[in-house]
CSV table of C-alpha atoms in Angstrom, one decimal:
chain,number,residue,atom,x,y,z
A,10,UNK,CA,-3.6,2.8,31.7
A,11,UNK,CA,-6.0,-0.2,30.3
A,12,UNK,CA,-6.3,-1.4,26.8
A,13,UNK,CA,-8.1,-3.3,24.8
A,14,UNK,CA,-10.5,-3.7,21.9
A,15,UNK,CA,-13.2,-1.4,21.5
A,16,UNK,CA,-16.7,-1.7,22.0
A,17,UNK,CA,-20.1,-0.4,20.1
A,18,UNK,CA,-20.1,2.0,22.8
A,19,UNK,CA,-16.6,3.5,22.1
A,20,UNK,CA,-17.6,4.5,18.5
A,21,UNK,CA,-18.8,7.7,18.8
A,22,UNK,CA,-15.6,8.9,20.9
A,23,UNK,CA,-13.4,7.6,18.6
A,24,UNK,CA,-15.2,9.3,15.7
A,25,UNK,CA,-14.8,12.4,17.6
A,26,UNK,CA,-10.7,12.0,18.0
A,27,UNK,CA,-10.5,10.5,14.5
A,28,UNK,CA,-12.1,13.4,12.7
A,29,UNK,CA,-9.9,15.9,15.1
A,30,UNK,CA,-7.0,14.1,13.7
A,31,UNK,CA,-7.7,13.5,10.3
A,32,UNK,CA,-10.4,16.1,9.2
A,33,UNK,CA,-9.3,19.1,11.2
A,34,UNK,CA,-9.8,21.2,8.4
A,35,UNK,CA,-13.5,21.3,9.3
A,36,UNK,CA,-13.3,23.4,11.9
A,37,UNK,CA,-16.5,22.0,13.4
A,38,UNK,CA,-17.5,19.1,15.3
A,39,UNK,CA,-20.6,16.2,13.7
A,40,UNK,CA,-23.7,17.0,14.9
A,41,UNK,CA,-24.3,14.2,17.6
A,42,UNK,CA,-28.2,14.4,16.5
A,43,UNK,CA,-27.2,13.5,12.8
A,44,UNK,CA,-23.4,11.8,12.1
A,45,UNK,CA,-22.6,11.7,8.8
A,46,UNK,CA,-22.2,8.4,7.0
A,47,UNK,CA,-19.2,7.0,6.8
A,48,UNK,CA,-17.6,6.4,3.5
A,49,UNK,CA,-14.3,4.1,4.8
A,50,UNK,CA,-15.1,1.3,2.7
A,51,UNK,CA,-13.1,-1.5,5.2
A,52,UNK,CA,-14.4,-2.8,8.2
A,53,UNK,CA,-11.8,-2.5,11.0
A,54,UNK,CA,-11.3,-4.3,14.6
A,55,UNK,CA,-10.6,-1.3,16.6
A,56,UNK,CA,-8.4,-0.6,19.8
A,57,UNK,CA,-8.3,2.0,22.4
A,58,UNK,CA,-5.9,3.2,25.3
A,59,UNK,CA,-7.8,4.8,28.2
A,60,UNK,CA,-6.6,6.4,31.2
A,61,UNK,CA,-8.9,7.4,34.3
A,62,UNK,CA,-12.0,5.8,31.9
A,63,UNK,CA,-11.1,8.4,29.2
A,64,UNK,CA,-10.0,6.8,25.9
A,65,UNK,CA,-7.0,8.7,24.7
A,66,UNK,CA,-5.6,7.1,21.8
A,67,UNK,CA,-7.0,4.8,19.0
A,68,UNK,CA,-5.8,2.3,16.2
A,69,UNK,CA,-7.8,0.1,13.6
A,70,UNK,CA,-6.6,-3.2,12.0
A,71,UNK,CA,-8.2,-4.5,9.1
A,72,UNK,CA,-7.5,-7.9,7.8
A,73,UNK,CA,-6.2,-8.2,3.8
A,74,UNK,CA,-4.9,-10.7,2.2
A,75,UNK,CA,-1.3,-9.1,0.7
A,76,UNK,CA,0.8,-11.1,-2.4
A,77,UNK,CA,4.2,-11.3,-0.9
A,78,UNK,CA,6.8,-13.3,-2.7
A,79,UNK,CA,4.0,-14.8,-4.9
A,80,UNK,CA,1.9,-15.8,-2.0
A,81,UNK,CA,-1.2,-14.5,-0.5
A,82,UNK,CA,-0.1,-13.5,3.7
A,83,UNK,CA,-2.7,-12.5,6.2
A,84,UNK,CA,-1.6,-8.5,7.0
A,85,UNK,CA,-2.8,-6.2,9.8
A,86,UNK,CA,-3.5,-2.9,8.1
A,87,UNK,CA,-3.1,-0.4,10.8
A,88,UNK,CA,-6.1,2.4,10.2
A,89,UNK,CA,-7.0,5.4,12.1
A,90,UNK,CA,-4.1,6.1,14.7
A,91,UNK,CA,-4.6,8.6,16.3
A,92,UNK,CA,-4.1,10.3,20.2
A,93,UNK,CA,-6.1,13.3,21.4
A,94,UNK,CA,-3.4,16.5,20.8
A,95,UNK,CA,-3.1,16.7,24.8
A,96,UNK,CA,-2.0,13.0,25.4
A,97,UNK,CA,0.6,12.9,22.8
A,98,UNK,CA,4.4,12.9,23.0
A,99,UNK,CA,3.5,10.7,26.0
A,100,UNK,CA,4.4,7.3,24.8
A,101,UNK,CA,0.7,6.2,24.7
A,102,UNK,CA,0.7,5.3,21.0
A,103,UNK,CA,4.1,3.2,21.4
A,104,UNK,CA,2.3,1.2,24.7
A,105,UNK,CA,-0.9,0.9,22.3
A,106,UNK,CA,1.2,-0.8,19.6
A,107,UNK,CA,2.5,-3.0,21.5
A,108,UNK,CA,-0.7,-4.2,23.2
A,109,UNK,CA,-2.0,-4.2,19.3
A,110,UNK,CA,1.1,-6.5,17.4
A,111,UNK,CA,0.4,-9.1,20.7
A,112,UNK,CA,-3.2,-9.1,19.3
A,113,UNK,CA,-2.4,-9.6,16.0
A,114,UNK,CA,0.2,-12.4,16.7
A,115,UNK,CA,-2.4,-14.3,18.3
A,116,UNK,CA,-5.0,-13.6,15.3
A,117,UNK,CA,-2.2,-15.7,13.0
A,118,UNK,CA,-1.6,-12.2,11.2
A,119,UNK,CA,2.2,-12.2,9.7
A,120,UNK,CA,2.4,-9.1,8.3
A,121,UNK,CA,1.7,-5.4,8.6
A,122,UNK,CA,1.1,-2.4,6.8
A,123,UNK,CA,-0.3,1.1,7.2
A,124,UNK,CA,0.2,4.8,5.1
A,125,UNK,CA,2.2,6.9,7.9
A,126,UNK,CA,1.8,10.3,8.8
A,127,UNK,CA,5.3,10.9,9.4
A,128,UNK,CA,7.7,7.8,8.5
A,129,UNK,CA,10.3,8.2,11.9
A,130,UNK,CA,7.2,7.8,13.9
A,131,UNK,CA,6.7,4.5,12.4
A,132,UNK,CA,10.6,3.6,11.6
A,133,UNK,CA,10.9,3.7,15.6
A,134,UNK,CA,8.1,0.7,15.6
A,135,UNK,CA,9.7,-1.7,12.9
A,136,UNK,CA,8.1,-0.3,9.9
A,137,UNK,CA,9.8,0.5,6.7
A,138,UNK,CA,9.0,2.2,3.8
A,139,UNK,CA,8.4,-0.4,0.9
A,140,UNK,CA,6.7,1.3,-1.7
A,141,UNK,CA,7.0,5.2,-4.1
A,142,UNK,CA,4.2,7.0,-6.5
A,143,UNK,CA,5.9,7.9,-9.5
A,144,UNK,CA,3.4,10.6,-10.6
A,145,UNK,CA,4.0,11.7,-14.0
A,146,UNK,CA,1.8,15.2,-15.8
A,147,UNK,CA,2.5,15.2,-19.2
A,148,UNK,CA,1.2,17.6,-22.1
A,149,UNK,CA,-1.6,15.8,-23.6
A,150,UNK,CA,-0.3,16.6,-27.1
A,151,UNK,CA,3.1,14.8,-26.4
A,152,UNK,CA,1.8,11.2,-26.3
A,153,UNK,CA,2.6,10.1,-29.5
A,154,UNK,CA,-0.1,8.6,-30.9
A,155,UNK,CA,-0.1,5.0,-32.8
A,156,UNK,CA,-2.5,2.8,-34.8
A,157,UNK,CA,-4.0,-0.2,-33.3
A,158,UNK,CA,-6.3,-2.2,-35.1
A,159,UNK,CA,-7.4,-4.6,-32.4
A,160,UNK,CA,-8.6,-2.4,-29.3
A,161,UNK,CA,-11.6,-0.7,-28.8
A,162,UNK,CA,-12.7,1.6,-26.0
A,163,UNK,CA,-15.7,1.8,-24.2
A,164,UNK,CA,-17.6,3.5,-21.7
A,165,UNK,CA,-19.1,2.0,-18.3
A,166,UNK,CA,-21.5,3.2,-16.4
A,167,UNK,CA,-21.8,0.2,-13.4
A,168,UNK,CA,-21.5,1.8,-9.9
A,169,UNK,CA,-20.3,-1.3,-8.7
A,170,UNK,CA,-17.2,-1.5,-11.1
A,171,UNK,CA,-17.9,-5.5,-11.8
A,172,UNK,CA,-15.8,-5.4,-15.2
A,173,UNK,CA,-12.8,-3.6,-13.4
A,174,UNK,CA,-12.7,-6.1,-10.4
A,175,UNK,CA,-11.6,-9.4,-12.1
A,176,UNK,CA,-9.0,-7.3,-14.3
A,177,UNK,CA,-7.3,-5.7,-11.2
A,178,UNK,CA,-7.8,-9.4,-9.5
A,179,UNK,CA,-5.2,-10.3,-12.2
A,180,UNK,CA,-3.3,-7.6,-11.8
A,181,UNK,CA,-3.0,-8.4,-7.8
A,182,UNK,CA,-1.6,-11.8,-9.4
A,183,UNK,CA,1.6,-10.2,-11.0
A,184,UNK,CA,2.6,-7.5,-8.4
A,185,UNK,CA,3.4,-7.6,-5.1
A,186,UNK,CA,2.2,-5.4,-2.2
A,187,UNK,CA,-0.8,-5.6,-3.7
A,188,UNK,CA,-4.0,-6.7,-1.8
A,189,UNK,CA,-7.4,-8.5,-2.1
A,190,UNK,CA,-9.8,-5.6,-2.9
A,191,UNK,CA,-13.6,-7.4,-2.0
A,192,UNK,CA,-16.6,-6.5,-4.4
A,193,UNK,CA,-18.3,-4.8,-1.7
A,194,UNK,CA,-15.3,-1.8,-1.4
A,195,UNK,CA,-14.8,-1.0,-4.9
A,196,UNK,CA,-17.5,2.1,-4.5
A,197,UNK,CA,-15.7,3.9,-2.1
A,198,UNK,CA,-12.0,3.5,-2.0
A,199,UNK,CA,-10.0,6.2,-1.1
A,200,UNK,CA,-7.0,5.9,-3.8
A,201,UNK,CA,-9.9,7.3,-6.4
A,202,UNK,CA,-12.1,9.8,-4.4
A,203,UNK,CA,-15.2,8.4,-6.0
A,204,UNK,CA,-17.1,10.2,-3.4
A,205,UNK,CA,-16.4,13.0,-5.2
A,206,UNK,CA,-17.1,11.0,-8.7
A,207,UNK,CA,-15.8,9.8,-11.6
A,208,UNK,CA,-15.6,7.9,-14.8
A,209,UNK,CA,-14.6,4.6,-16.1
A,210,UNK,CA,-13.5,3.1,-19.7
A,211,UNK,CA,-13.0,-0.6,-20.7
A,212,UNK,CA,-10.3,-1.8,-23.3
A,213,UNK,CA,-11.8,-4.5,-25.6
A,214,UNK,CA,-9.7,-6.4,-28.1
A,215,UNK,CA,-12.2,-7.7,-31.5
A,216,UNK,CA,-13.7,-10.9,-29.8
A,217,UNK,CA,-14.7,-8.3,-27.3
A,218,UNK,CA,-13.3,-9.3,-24.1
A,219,UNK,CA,-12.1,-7.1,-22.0
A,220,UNK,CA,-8.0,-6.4,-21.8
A,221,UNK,CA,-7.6,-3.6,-19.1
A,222,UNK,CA,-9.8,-0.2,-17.5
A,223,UNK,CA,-9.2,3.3,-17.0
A,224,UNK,CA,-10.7,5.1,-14.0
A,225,UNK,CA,-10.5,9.1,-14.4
A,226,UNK,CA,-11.2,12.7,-13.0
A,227,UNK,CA,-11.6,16.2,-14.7
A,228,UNK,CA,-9.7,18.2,-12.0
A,229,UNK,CA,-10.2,22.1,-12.3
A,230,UNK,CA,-7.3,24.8,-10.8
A,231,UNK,CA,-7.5,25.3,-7.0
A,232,UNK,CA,-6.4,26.0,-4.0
A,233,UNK,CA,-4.3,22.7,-4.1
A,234,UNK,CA,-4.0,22.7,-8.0
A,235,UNK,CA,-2.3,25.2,-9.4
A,236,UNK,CA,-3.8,24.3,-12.8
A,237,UNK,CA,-6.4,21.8,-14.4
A,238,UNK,CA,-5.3,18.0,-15.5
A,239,UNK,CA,-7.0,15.0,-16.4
A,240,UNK,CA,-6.3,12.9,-13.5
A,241,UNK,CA,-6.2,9.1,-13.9
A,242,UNK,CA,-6.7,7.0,-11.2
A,243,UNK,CA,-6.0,3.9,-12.6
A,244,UNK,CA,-4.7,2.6,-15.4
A,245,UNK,CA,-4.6,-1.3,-15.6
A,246,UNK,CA,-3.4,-3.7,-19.4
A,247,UNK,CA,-1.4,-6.5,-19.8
A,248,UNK,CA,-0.1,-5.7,-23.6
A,249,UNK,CA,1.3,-3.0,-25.3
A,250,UNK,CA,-1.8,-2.9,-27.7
A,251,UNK,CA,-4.0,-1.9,-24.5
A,252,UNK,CA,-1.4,0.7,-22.9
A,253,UNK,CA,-1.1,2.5,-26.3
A,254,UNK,CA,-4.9,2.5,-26.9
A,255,UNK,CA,-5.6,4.2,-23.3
A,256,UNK,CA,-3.1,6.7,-24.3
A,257,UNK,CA,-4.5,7.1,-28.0
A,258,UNK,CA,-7.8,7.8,-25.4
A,259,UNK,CA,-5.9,10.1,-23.2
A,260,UNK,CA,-4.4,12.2,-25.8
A,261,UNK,CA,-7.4,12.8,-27.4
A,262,UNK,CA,-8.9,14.7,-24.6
A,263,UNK,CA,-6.1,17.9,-25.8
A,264,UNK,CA,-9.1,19.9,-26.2
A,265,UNK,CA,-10.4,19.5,-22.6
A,266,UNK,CA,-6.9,19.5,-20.6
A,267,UNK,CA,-3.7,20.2,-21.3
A,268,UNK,CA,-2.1,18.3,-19.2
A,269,UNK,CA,-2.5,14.6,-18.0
A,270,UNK,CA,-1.5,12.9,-14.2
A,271,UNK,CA,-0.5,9.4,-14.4
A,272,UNK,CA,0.8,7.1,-11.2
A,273,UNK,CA,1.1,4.3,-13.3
A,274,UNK,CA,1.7,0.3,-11.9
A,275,UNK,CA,5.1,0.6,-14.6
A,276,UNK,CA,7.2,3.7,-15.6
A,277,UNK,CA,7.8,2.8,-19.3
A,278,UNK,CA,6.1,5.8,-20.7
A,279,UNK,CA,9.1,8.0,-22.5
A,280,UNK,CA,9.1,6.1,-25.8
A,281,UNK,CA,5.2,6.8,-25.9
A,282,UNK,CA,6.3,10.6,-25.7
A,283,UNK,CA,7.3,13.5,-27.9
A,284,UNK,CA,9.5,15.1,-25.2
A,285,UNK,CA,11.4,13.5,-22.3
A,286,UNK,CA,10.4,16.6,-20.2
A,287,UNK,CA,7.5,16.2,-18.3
A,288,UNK,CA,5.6,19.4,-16.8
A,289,UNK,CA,6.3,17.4,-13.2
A,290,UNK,CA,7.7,14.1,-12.6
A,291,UNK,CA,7.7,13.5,-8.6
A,292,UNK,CA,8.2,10.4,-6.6
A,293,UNK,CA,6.2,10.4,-3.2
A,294,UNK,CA,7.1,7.6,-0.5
A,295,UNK,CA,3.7,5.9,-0.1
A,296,UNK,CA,3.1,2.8,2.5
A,297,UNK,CA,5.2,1.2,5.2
A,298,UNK,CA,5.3,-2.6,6.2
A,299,UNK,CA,6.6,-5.1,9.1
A,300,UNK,CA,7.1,-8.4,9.5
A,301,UNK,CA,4.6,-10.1,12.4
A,302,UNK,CA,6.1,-13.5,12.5
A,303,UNK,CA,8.9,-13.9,10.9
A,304,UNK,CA,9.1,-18.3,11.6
A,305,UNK,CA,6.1,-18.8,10.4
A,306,UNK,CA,6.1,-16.4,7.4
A,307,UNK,CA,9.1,-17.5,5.6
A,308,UNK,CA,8.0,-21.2,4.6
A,309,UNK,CA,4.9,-19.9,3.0
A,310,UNK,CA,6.9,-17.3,0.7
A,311,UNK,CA,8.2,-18.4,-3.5
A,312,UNK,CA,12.2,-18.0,-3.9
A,313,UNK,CA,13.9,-18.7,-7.0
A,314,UNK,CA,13.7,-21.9,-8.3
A,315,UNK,CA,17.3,-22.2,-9.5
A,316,UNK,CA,19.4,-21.4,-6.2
A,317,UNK,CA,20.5,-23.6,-3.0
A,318,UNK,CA,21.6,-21.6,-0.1
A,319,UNK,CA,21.7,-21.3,3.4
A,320,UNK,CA,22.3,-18.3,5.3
A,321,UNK,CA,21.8,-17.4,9.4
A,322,UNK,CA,20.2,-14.2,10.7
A,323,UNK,CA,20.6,-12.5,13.5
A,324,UNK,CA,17.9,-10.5,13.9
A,325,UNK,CA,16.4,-7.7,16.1
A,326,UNK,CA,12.8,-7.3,17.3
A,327,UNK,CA,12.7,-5.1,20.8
A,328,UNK,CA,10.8,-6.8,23.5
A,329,UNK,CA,8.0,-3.5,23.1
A,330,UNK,CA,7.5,-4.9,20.0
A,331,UNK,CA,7.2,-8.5,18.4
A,332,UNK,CA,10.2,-10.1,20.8
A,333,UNK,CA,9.2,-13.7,19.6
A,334,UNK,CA,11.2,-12.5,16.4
A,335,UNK,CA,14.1,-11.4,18.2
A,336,UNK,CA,16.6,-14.7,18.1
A,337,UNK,CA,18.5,-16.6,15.5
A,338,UNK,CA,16.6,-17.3,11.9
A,339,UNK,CA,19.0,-20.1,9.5
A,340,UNK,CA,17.3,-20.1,5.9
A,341,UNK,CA,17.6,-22.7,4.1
A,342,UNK,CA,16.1,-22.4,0.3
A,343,UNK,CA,16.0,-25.4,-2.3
A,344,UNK,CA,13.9,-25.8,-5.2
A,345,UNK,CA,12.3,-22.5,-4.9
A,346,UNK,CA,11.2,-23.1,-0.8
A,347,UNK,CA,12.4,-21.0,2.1
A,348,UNK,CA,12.5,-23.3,5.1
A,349,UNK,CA,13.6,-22.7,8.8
A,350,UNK,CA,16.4,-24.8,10.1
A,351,UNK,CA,18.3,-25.6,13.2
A,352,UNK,CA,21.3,-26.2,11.2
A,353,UNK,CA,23.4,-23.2,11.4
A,354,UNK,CA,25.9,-21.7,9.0
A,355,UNK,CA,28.8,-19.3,8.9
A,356,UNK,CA,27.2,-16.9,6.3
A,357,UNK,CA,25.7,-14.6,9.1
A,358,UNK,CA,23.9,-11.7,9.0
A,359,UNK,CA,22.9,-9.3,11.7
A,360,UNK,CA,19.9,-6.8,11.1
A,361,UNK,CA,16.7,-5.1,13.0
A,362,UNK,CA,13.2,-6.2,11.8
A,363,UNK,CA,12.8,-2.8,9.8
A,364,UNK,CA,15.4,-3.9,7.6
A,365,UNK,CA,15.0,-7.4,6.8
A,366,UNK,CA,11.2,-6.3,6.4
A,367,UNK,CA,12.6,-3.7,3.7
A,368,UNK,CA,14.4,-7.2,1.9
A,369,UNK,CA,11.8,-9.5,2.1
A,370,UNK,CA,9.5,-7.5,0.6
A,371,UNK,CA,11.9,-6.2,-2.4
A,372,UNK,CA,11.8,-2.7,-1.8
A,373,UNK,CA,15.7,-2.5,-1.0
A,374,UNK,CA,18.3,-5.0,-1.8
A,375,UNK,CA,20.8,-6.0,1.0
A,376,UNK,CA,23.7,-4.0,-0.6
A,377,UNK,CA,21.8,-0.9,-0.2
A,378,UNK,CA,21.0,-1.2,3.6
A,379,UNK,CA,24.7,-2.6,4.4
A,380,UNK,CA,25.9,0.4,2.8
A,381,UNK,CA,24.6,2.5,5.6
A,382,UNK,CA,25.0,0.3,8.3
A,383,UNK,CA,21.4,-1.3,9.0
A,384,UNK,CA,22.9,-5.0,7.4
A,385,UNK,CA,26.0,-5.9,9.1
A,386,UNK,CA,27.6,-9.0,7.7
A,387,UNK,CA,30.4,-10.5,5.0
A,388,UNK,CA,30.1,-9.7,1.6
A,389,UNK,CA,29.4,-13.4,0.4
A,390,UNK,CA,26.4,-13.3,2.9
A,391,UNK,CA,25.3,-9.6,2.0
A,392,UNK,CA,25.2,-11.4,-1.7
A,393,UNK,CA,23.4,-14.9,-1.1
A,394,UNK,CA,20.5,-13.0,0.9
A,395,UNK,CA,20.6,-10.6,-2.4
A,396,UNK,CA,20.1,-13.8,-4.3
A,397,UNK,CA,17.0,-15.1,-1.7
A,398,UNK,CA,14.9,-11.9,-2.0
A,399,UNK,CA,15.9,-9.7,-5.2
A,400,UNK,CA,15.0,-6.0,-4.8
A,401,UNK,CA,11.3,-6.1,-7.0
A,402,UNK,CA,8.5,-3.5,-7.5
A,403,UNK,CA,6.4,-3.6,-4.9
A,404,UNK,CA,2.7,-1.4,-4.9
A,405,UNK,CA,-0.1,-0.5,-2.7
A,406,UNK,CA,-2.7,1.6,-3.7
A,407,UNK,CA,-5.8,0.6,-1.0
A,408,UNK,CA,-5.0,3.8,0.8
A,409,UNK,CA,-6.7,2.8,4.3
């Protein structure tokens, strides 16, 4: 077995295994003569596995910049895994990760992230789920509709959504998980299917500046639909003035669908409804995330201003993996900092890299995971990491 990273010459192989993958459905192979353009809006490093000088699995990283903590961290999002169907079950994907997270160590990233096609494939590398849809379809005639005297809406035509960026730029200020979208991506990202079109609205308040956008799709009964909705993409505002004016919008649209699919950044949306029961109301695990480098991630990361603590962990990292995490960790936070120190306590902790990954990031709290076993520890420790990194919301929507 070799690996490494790809070349310009690889490309057209691993095209050929990522469309047998990922885009089986086809039935049909891309005409060598005339490949179709790609779409994929991120540029990704690429890495292969290749066995008697036949490539026979692939991964992609692409580098973001993800808010974590209130900071922005260099993350690896893993893209395009994928093995040919006759390799797999084999361990080549495991050996490929690990050639893959030394690469990315070297490269400074911290952190990683990726949308799995099964989550105990991933679980088994360190990953963790960290973030749910909640998709809500609700009757357009049961958002009750309110005044507001100081919002307008308007339509936008610009291909290049230049109004929407600095808005959702904000938003990536206020929400963690969230990552650096560049201009150049907005066309063609996945989370909106804009290949397959759209439309987008603008909030202004009366001094017309803008206040939040909507990004939506008329979506007709299929195969996969087993009726028509107004599907919105996006939903960004900052005030309750601009959420109840985009659902003023919304409602008003009765006449073209009955119902309405929101996955919304928050989930207050009962009080703006006639009826608490919702024609679906699902929550669908979405991305997965790991810790890279745990020493050097934690002293760039914002705690709570108004605790002191100091707490040792003992954590887990298997040598297939990132084994320069796998030792001893004692945090010591003051003033809002999370430091690294060779002082150690007696508030221990002992837990794998999936878990503390799961912490760090907000998605579970420490009580959660000690209640099945993945935290092992004393209370009084369980509770001071609690009060380090409080469970929080955490969303990504890139879709890569």
């Amino acid at each position: 077995m070799k690996f490494r990273e790809a070349t310009s010459e690889d490309q057209t192989t691993i095209r050929k295994i990522a469309r047998y993958a990922f885009s089986g459905h086809r039935n049909m192979y891309e005409d060598p003569n005339n490949p179709e353009p790609s779409d994929f809006p991120y540029s990704a490093k690429d890495y292969v596995v290749e066995d008697f000088n036949t490539i026979i699995a692939i991964t992609g990283v692409i580098k973001f910049s993800q808010r974590l903590r209130g900071s922005w961290i260099k993350m690896a999002g893993m893209t395009r895994v994928a093995c040919r169907p006759e390799y797999r079950r084999q361990g080549y994907m495991g050996k490929l990760f690990q050639f893959v997270f030394k690469k990315i160590h070297e490269e400074n990233f911290l952190v990683s992230a990726l949308y799995p096609f099964t989550f105990h494939f991933y679980e088994k590398l360190g990953y963790g789920q960290v973030d749910s849809l909640y998709v809500y379809t609700i009757k357009s005639t049961d958002i009750i509709q309110r005044p507001i005297s100081n919002r307008t809406i308007v339509e936008d035509f610009d291909p290049n959504y230049i109004r929407c960026q600095p808005l959702y730029e904000q938003l990536s200020q206020q929400i963690d998980g969230l990552v650096k979208r560049p201009a150049n991506v907005w066309k063609n990202l996945d989370s909106w299917n804009w290949t397959k079109h759209g439309f987008q609205f603008i909030c202004q308040d009366s001094q017309g500046r803008d206040m939040g956008y909507l990004l939506l799709r008329f979506e007709r009964k299929s195969r996969d639909n087993p009726f028509p909705f107004l599907d919105v993409r996006e939903m960004v505002y900052f005030d309750p003035e601009t959420k109840q004016a985009f659902l003023n919008f919304l409602a008003n649209h009765d006449s073209q669908r009955e119902y309405i699919r929101l996955v919304p950044f928050e989930h207050n949306f009962l009080p703006y409804l006639k009826s608490p029961r919702m024609k679906e109301n699902k929550v669908i695990a979405n991305s997965m995330f790991r810790i890279v480098n745990v020493e050097q991630l934690l002293p760039r990361l914002k705690c709570p201003k108004d605790i002191k603590e100091r707490i040792t962990i003992e954590l887990e990292d298997p040598s297939t993996q990132c084994p320069w995490n796998n030792r001893a960790f004692t945090l010591e936070v003051t003033e809002g900092q999370c430091n690294i120190t060779t002082q150690h306590t007696s508030n221990n902790l002992r837990m794998g890299i999936k878990a503390f990954s799961q912490v760090l990031i907000g998605f579970h709290s420490p009580m959660e995971l000690a209640e099945v076993g993945q935290i092992q520890g004393s209370t009084q420790s369980i509770a001071i990491l609690a009060r380090i990194f409080p469970k929080q919301t955490v969303i990504l929507r890139d879709y890569f």
